[in-house]
mmCIF file of C-alpha atoms and ligand atoms in Angstrom:
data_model
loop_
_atom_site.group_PDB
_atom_site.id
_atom_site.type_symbol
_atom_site.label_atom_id
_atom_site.label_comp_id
_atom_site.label_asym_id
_atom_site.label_seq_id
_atom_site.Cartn_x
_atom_site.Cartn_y
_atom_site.Cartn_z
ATOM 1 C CA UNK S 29 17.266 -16.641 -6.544
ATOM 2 C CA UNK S 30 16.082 -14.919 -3.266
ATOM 3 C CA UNK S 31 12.234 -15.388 -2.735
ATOM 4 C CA UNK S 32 11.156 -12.331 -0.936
ATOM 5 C CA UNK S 33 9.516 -13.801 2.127
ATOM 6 C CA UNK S 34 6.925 -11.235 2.216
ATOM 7 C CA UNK S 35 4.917 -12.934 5.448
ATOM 8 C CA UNK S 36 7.943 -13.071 7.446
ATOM 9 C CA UNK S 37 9.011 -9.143 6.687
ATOM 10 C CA UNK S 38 5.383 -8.065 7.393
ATOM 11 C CA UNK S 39 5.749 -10.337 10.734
ATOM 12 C CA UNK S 40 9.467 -8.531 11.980
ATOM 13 C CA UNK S 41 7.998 -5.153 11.186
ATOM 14 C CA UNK S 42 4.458 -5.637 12.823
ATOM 15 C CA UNK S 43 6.817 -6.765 15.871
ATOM 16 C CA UNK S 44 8.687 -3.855 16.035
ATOM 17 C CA UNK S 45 5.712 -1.675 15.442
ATOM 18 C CA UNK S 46 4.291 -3.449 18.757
ATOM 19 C CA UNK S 47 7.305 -2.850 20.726
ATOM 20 C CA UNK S 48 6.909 0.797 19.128
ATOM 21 C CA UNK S 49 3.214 0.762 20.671
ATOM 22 C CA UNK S 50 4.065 -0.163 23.583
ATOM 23 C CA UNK S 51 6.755 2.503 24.203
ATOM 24 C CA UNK S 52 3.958 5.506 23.107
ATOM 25 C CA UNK S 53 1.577 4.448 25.914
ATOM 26 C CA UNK S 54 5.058 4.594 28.319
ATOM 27 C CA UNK S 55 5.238 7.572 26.975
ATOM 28 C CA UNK S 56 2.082 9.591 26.470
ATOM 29 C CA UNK S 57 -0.428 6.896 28.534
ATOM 30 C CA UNK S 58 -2.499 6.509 25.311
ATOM 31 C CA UNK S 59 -2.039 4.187 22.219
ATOM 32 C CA UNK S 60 -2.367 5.463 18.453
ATOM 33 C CA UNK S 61 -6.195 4.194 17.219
ATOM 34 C CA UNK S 62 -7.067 3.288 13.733
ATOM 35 C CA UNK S 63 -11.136 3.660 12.765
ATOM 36 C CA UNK S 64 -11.909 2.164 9.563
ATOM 37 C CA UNK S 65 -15.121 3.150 7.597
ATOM 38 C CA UNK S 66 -17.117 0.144 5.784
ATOM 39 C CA UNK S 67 -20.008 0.672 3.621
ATOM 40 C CA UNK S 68 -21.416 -2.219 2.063
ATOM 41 C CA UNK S 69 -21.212 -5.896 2.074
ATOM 42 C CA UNK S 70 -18.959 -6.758 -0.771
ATOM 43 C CA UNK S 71 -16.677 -10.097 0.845
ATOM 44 C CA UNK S 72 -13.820 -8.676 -0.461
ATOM 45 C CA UNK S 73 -13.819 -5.340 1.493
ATOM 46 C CA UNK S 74 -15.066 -6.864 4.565
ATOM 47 C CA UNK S 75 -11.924 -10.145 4.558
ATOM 48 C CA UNK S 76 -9.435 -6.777 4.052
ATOM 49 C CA UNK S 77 -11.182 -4.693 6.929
ATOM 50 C CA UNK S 78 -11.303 -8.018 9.225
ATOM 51 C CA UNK S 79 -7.935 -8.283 8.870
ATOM 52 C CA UNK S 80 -6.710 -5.009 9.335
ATOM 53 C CA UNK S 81 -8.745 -5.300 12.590
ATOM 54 C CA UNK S 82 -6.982 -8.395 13.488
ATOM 55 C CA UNK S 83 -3.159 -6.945 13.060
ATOM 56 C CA UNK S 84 -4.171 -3.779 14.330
ATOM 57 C CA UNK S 85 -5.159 -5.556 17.569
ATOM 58 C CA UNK S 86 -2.230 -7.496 17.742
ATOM 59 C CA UNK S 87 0.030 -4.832 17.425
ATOM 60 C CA UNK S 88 -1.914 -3.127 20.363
ATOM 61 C CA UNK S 89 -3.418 -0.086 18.532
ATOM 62 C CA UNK S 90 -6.930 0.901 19.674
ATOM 63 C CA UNK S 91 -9.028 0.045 16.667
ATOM 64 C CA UNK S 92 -12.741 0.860 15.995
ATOM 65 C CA UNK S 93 -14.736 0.234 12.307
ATOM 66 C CA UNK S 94 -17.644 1.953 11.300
ATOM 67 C CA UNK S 95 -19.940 -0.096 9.586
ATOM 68 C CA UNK S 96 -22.975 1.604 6.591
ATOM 69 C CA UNK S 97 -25.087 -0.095 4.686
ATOM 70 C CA UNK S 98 -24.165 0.378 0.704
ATOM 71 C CA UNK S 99 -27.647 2.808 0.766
ATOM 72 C CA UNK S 100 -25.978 5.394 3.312
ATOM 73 C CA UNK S 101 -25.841 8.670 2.034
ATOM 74 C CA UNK S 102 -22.478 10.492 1.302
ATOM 75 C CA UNK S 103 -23.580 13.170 3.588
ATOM 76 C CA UNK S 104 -23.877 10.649 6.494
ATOM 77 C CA UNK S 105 -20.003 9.532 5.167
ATOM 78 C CA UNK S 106 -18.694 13.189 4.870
ATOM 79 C CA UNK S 107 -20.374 14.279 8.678
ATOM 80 C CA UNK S 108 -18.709 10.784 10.218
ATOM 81 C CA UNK S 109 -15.221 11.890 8.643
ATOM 82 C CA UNK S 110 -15.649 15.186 9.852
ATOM 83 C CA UNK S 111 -16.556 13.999 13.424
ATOM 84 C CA UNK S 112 -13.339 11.705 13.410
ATOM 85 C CA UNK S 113 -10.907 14.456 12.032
ATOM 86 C CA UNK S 114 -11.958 16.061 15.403
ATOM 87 C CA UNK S 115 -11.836 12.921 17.637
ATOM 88 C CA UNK S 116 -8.611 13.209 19.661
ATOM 89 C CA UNK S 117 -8.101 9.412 20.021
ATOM 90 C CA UNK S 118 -8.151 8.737 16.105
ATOM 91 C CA UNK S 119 -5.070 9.088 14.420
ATOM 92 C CA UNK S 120 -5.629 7.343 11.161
ATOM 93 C CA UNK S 121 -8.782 7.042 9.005
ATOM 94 C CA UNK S 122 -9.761 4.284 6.274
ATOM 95 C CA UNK S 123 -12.561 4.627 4.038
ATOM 96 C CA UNK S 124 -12.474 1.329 2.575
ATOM 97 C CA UNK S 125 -12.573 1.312 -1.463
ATOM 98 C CA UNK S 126 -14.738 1.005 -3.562
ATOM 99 C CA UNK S 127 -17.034 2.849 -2.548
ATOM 100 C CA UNK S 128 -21.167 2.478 -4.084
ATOM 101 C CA UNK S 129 -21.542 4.354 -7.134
ATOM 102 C CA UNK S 130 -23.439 7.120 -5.624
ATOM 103 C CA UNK S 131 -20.410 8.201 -3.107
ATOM 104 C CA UNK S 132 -17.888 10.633 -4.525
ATOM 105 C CA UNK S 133 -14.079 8.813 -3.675
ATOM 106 C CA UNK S 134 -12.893 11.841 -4.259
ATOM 107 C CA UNK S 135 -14.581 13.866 -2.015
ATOM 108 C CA UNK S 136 -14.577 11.553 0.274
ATOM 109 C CA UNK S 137 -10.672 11.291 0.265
ATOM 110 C CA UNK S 138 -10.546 14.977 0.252
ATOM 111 C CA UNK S 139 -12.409 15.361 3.590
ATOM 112 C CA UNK S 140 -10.301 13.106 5.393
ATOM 113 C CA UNK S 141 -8.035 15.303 7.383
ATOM 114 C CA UNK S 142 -4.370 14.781 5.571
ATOM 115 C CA UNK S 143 -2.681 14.466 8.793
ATOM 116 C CA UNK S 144 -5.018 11.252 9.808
ATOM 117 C CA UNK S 145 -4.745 9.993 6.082
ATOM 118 C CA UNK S 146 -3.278 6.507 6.802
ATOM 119 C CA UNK S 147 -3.931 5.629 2.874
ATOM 120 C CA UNK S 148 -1.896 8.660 1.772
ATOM 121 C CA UNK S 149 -4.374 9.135 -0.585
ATOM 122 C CA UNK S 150 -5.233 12.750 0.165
ATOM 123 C CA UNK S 151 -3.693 15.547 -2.676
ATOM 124 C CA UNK S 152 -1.921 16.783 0.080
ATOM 125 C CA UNK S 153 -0.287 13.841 1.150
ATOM 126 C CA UNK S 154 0.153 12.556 -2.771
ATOM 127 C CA UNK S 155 1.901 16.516 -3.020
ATOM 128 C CA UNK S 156 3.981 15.872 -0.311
ATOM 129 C CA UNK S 157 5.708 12.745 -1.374
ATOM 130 C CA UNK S 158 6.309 13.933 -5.012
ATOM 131 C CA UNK S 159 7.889 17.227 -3.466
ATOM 132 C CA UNK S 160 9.848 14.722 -1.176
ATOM 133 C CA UNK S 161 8.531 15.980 1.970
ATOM 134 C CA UNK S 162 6.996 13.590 4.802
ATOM 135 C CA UNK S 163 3.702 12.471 4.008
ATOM 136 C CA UNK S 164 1.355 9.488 4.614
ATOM 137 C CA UNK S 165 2.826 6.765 1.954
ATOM 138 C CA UNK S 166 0.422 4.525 0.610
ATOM 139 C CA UNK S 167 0.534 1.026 2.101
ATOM 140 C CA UNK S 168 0.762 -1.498 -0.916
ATOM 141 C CA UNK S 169 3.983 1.046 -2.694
ATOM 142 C CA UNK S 170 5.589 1.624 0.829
ATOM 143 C CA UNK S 171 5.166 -2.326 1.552
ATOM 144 C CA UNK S 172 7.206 -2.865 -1.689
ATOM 145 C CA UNK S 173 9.527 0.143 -1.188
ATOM 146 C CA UNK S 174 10.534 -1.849 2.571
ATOM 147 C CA UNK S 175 10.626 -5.227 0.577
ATOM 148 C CA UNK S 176 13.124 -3.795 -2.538
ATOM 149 C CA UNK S 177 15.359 -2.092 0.502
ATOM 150 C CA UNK S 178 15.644 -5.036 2.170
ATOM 151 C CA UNK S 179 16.982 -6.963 -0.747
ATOM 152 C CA UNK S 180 19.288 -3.858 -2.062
ATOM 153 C CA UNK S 181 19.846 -0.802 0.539
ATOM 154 C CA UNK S 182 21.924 0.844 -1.896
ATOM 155 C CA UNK S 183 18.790 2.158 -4.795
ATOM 156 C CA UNK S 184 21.559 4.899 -5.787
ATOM 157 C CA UNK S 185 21.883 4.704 -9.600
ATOM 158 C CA UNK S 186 19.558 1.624 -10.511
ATOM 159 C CA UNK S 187 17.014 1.377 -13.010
ATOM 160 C CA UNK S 188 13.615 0.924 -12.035
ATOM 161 C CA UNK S 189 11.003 -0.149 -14.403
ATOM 162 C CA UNK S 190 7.065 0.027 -13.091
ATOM 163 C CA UNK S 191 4.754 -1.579 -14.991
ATOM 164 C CA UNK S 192 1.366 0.461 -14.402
ATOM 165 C CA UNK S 193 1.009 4.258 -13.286
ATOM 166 C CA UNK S 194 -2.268 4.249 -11.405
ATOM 167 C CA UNK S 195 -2.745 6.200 -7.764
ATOM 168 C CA UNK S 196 -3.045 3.771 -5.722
ATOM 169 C CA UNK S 197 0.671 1.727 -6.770
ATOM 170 C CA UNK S 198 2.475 2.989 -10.010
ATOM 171 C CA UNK S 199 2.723 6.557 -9.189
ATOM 172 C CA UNK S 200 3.655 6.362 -5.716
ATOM 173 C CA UNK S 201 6.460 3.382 -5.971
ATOM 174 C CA UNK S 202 7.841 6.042 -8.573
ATOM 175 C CA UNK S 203 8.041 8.735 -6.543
ATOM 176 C CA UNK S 204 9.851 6.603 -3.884
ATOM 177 C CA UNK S 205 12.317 5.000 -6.125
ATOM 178 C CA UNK S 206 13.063 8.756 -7.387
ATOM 179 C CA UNK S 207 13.637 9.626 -3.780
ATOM 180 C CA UNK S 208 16.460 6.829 -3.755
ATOM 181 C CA UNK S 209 17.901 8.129 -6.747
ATOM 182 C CA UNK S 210 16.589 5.527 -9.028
ATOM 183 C CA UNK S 211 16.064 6.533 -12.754
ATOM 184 C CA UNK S 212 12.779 5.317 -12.889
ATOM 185 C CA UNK S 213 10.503 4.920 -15.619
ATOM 186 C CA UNK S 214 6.753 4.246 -15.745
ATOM 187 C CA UNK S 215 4.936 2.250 -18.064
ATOM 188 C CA UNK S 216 1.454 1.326 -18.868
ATOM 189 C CA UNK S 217 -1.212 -0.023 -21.327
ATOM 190 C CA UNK S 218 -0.210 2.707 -24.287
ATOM 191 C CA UNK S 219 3.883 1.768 -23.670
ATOM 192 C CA UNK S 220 4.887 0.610 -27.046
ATOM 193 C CA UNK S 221 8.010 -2.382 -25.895
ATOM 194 C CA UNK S 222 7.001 -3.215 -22.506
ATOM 195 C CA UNK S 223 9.582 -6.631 -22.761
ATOM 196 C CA UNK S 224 12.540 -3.922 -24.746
ATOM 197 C CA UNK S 225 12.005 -1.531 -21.291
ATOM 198 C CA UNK S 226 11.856 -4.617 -18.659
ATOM 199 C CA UNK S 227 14.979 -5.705 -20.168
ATOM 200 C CA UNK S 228 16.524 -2.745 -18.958
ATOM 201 C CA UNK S 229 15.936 -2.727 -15.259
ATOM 202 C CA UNK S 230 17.573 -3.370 -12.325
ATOM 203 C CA UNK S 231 13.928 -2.902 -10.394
ATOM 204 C CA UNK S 232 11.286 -4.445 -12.113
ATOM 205 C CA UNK S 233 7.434 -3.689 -9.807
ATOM 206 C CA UNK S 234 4.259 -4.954 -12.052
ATOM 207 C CA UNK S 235 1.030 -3.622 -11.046
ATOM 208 C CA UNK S 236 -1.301 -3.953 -13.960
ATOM 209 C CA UNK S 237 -3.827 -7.056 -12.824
ATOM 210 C CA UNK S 238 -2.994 -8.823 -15.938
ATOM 211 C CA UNK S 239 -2.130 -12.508 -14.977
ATOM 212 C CA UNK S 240 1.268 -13.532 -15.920
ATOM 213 C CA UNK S 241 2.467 -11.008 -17.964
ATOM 214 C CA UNK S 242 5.793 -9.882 -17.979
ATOM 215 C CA UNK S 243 7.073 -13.153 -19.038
ATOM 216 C CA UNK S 244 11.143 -14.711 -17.950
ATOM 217 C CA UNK S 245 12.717 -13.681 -21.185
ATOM 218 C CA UNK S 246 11.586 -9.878 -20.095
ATOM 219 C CA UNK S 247 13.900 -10.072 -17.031
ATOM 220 C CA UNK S 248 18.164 -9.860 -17.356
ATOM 221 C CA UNK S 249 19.665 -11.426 -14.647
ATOM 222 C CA UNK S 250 20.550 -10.144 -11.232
ATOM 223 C CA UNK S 251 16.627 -8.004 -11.368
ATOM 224 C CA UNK S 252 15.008 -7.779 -8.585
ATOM 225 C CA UNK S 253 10.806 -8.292 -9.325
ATOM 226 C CA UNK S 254 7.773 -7.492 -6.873
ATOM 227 C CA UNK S 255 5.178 -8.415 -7.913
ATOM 228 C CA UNK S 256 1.656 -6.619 -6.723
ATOM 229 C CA UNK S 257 -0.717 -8.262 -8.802
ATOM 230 C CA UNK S 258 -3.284 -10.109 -7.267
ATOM 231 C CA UNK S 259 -5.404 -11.864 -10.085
ATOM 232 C CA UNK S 260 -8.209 -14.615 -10.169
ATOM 233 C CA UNK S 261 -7.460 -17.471 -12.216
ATOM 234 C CA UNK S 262 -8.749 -20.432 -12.930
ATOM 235 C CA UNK S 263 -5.458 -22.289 -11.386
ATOM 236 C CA UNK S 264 -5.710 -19.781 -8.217
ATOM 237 C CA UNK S 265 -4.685 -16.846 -7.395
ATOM 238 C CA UNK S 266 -1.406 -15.764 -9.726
ATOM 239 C CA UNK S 267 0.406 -12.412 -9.464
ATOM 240 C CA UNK S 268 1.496 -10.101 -12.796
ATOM 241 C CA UNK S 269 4.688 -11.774 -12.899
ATOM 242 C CA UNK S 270 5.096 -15.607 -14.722
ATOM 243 C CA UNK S 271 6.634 -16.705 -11.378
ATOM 244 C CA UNK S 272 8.464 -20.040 -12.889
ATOM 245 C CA UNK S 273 10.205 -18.413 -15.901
ATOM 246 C CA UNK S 274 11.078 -15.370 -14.010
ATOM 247 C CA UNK S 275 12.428 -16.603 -10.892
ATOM 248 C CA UNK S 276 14.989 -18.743 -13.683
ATOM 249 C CA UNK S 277 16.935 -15.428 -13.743
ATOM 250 C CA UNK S 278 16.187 -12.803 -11.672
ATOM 251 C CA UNK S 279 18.413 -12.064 -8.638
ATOM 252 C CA UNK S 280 15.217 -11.660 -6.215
ATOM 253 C CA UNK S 281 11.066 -12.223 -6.531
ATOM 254 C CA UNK S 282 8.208 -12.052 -4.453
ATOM 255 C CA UNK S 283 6.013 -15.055 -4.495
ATOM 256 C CA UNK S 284 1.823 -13.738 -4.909
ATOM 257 C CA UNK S 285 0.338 -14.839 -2.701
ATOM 258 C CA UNK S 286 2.435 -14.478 0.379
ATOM 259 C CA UNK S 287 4.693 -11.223 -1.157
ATOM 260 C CA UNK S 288 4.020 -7.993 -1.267
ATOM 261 C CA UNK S 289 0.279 -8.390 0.209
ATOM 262 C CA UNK S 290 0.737 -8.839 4.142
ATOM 263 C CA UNK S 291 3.408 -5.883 3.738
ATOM 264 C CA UNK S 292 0.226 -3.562 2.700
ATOM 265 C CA UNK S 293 -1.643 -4.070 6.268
ATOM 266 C CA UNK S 294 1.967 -3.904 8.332
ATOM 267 C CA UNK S 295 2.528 -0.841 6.516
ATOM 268 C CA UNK S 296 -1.327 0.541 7.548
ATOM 269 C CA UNK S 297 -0.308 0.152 11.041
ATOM 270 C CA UNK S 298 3.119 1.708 10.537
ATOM 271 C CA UNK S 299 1.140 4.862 8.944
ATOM 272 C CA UNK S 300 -1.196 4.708 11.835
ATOM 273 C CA UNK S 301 1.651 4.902 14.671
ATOM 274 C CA UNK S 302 3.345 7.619 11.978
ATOM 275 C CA UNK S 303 0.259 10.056 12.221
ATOM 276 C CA UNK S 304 0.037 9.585 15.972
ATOM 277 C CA UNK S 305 4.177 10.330 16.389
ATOM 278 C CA UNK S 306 3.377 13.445 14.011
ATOM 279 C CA UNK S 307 0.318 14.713 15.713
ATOM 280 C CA UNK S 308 2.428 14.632 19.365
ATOM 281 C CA UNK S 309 4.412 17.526 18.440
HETATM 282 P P1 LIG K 688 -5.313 -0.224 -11.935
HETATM 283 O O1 LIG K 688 -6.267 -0.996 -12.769
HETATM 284 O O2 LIG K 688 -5.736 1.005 -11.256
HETATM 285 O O3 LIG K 688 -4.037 0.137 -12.819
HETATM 286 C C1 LIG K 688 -3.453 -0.789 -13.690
HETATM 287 C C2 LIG K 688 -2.364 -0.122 -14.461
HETATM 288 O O4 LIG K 688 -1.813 -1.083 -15.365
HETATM 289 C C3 LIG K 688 -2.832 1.051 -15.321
HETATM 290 O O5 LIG K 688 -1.988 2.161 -15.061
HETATM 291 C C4 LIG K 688 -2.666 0.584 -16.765
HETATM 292 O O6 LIG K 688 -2.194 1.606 -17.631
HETATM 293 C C5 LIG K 688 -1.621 -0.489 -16.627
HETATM 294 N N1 LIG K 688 -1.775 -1.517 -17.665
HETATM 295 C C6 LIG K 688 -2.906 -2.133 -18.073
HETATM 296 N N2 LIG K 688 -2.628 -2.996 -19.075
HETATM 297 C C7 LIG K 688 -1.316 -2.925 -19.317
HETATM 298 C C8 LIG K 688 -0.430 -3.563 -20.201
HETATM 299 N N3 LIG K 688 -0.863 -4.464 -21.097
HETATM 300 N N4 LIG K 688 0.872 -3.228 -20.169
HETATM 301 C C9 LIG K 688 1.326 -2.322 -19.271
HETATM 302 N N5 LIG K 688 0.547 -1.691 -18.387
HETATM 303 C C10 LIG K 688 -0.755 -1.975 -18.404
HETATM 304 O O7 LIG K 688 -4.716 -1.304 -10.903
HETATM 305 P P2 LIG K 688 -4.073 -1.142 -9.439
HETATM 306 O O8 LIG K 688 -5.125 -0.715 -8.490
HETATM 307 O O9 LIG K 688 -2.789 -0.402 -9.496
HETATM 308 O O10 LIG K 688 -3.780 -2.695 -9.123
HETATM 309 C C11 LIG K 688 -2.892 -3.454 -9.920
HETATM 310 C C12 LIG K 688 -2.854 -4.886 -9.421
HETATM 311 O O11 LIG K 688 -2.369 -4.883 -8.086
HETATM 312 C C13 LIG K 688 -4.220 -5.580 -9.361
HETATM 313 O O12 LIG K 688 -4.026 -6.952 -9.676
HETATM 314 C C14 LIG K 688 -4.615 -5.440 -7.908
HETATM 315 O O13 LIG K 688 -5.485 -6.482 -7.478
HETATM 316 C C15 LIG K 688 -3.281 -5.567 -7.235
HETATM 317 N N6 LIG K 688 -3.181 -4.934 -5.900
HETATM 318 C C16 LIG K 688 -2.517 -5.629 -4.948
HETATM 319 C C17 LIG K 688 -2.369 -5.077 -3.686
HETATM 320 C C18 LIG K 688 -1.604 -5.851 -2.656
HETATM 321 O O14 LIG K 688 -1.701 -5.557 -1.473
HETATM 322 N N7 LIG K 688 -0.786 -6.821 -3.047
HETATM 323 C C19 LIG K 688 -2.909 -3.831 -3.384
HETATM 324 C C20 LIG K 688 -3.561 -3.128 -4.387
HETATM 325 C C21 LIG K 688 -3.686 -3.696 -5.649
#
């Protein structure tokens, strides 16, 4: 069995996206800049934004984030977004989720200009990829997309299962398996035989937040299975994926933690230095 070395991948590709950096200020004597919005103090959002700071650094992109406290007003939000759609040395904006209950996401989302969406979370951008046109990719989908192509370049033909169809993973990894020519099918809470359609695949990508649950005897040998979750337990942190029975047959697995997660922040750099390439021409 093959375990997906997620650290390492997200390590070679934020290296090449340096080197990539490095040739744009050659090139147009400026460097693509990330600004990242934070409202609140929830730990959670503020460990993800401190480390997007961190690689974004590293990898040599200018990189600013606005702090709010969780009583700002969306106004304040929508005005800020507005001023960065119009700031020359942004490329990409973040509005870190979740947002406080009295902030619309999805107007928030929607302000965001598409062409600085580094979350490819506006409708345009979400539009875009299911028509198969360039678009901002969301990180955690295109971090497993890189991962699955690393393993298999070939997708042509193969049988992708995705457990869970929500915005943020399900819906986008489908849309880029059907770009590869995968027959892909998406499941969720109401599918009746999740095990009968796992059994199936040649692709197998959970992201449901349920600890554990597609179990070994779900998985025919030779699948390859990424794993997204990212669930509290009491024995640690533990993916969607019953990593012991299922790495007894399938052909290649990502371990959580150290998977599919440092792929989602190399891949929010990669969209960065994307926007910036796009907006040069
Ligand atoms: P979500 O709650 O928005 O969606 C979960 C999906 O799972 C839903 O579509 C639901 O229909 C489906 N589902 C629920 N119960 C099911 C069941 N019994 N059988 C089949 N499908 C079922 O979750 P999300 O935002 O897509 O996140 C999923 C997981 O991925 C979470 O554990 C989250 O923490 C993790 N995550 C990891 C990263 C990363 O970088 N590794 C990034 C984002 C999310």
């Amino acid at each position: 069995m093959i375990l997906i070395d997620g650290k390492k991948a997200a390590a070679e590709l934020r290296e090449k996206l340096k080197k990539e950096v490095s040739d744009l200020k050659t090139k147009y004597n400026k460097v693509p800049g990330l600004t990242v919005i934070l409202i609140g103090d929830l730990t959670p959002s503020q460990i993800y934004v401190r480390n997007k700071e961190k690689s974004a650094n590293e990898v040599g992109l200018k990189s600013d984030v606005i702090k709010y406290p969780d009583t700002v007003e969306e106004k304040t939000i929508l005005n800020k977004i507005n001023e960065l759609n119009n700031d020359e040395t942004v490329s990409g904006i973040l509005v870190q989720l979740p947002l406080p209950k009295h902030i619309d996401k999805q107007k928030v989302i929607n302000k965001i200009d598409p062409s600085k969406d580094v979350d490819g979370f506006h409708p345009m951008n979400v539009g875009n990829l299911s028509s198969g046109y360039e678009s901002s990719i969301p990180c955690t989908p295109l971090g497993c997309y890189l991962l699955i192509k690393k393993i298999e370049p070939n997708l042509s033909g193969k049988k992708a299962v995705i457990i869970g169809r929500s915005n943020l993973n399900g819906k986008p990894m489908a849309q880029l398996l059907l770009k590869e020519n995968c027959t892909v099918t998406v499941t969720h809470s109401k599918t009746k035989d999740l095990k009968a359609e796992c059994l199936e695949a040649d692709i197998v990508v959970a992201a449901v937040g349920i600890p554990e649950l597609v179990k070994g005897d779900w998985i025919k040998k030779n699948t390859i299975v990424i794993d997204v979750g990212i669930n509290k337990t009491d024995k640690g942190i533990v993916g969607d994926v019953a990593f012991d029975e299922v790495s007894k047959n399938a052909k290649a697995l990502t371990p959580v933690p150290g998977g599919v997660g440092p792929m989602t922040i190399a891949c929010l750099l990669k969209n960065t230095i994307d926007c910036f390439k796009r907006s040069q021409v």
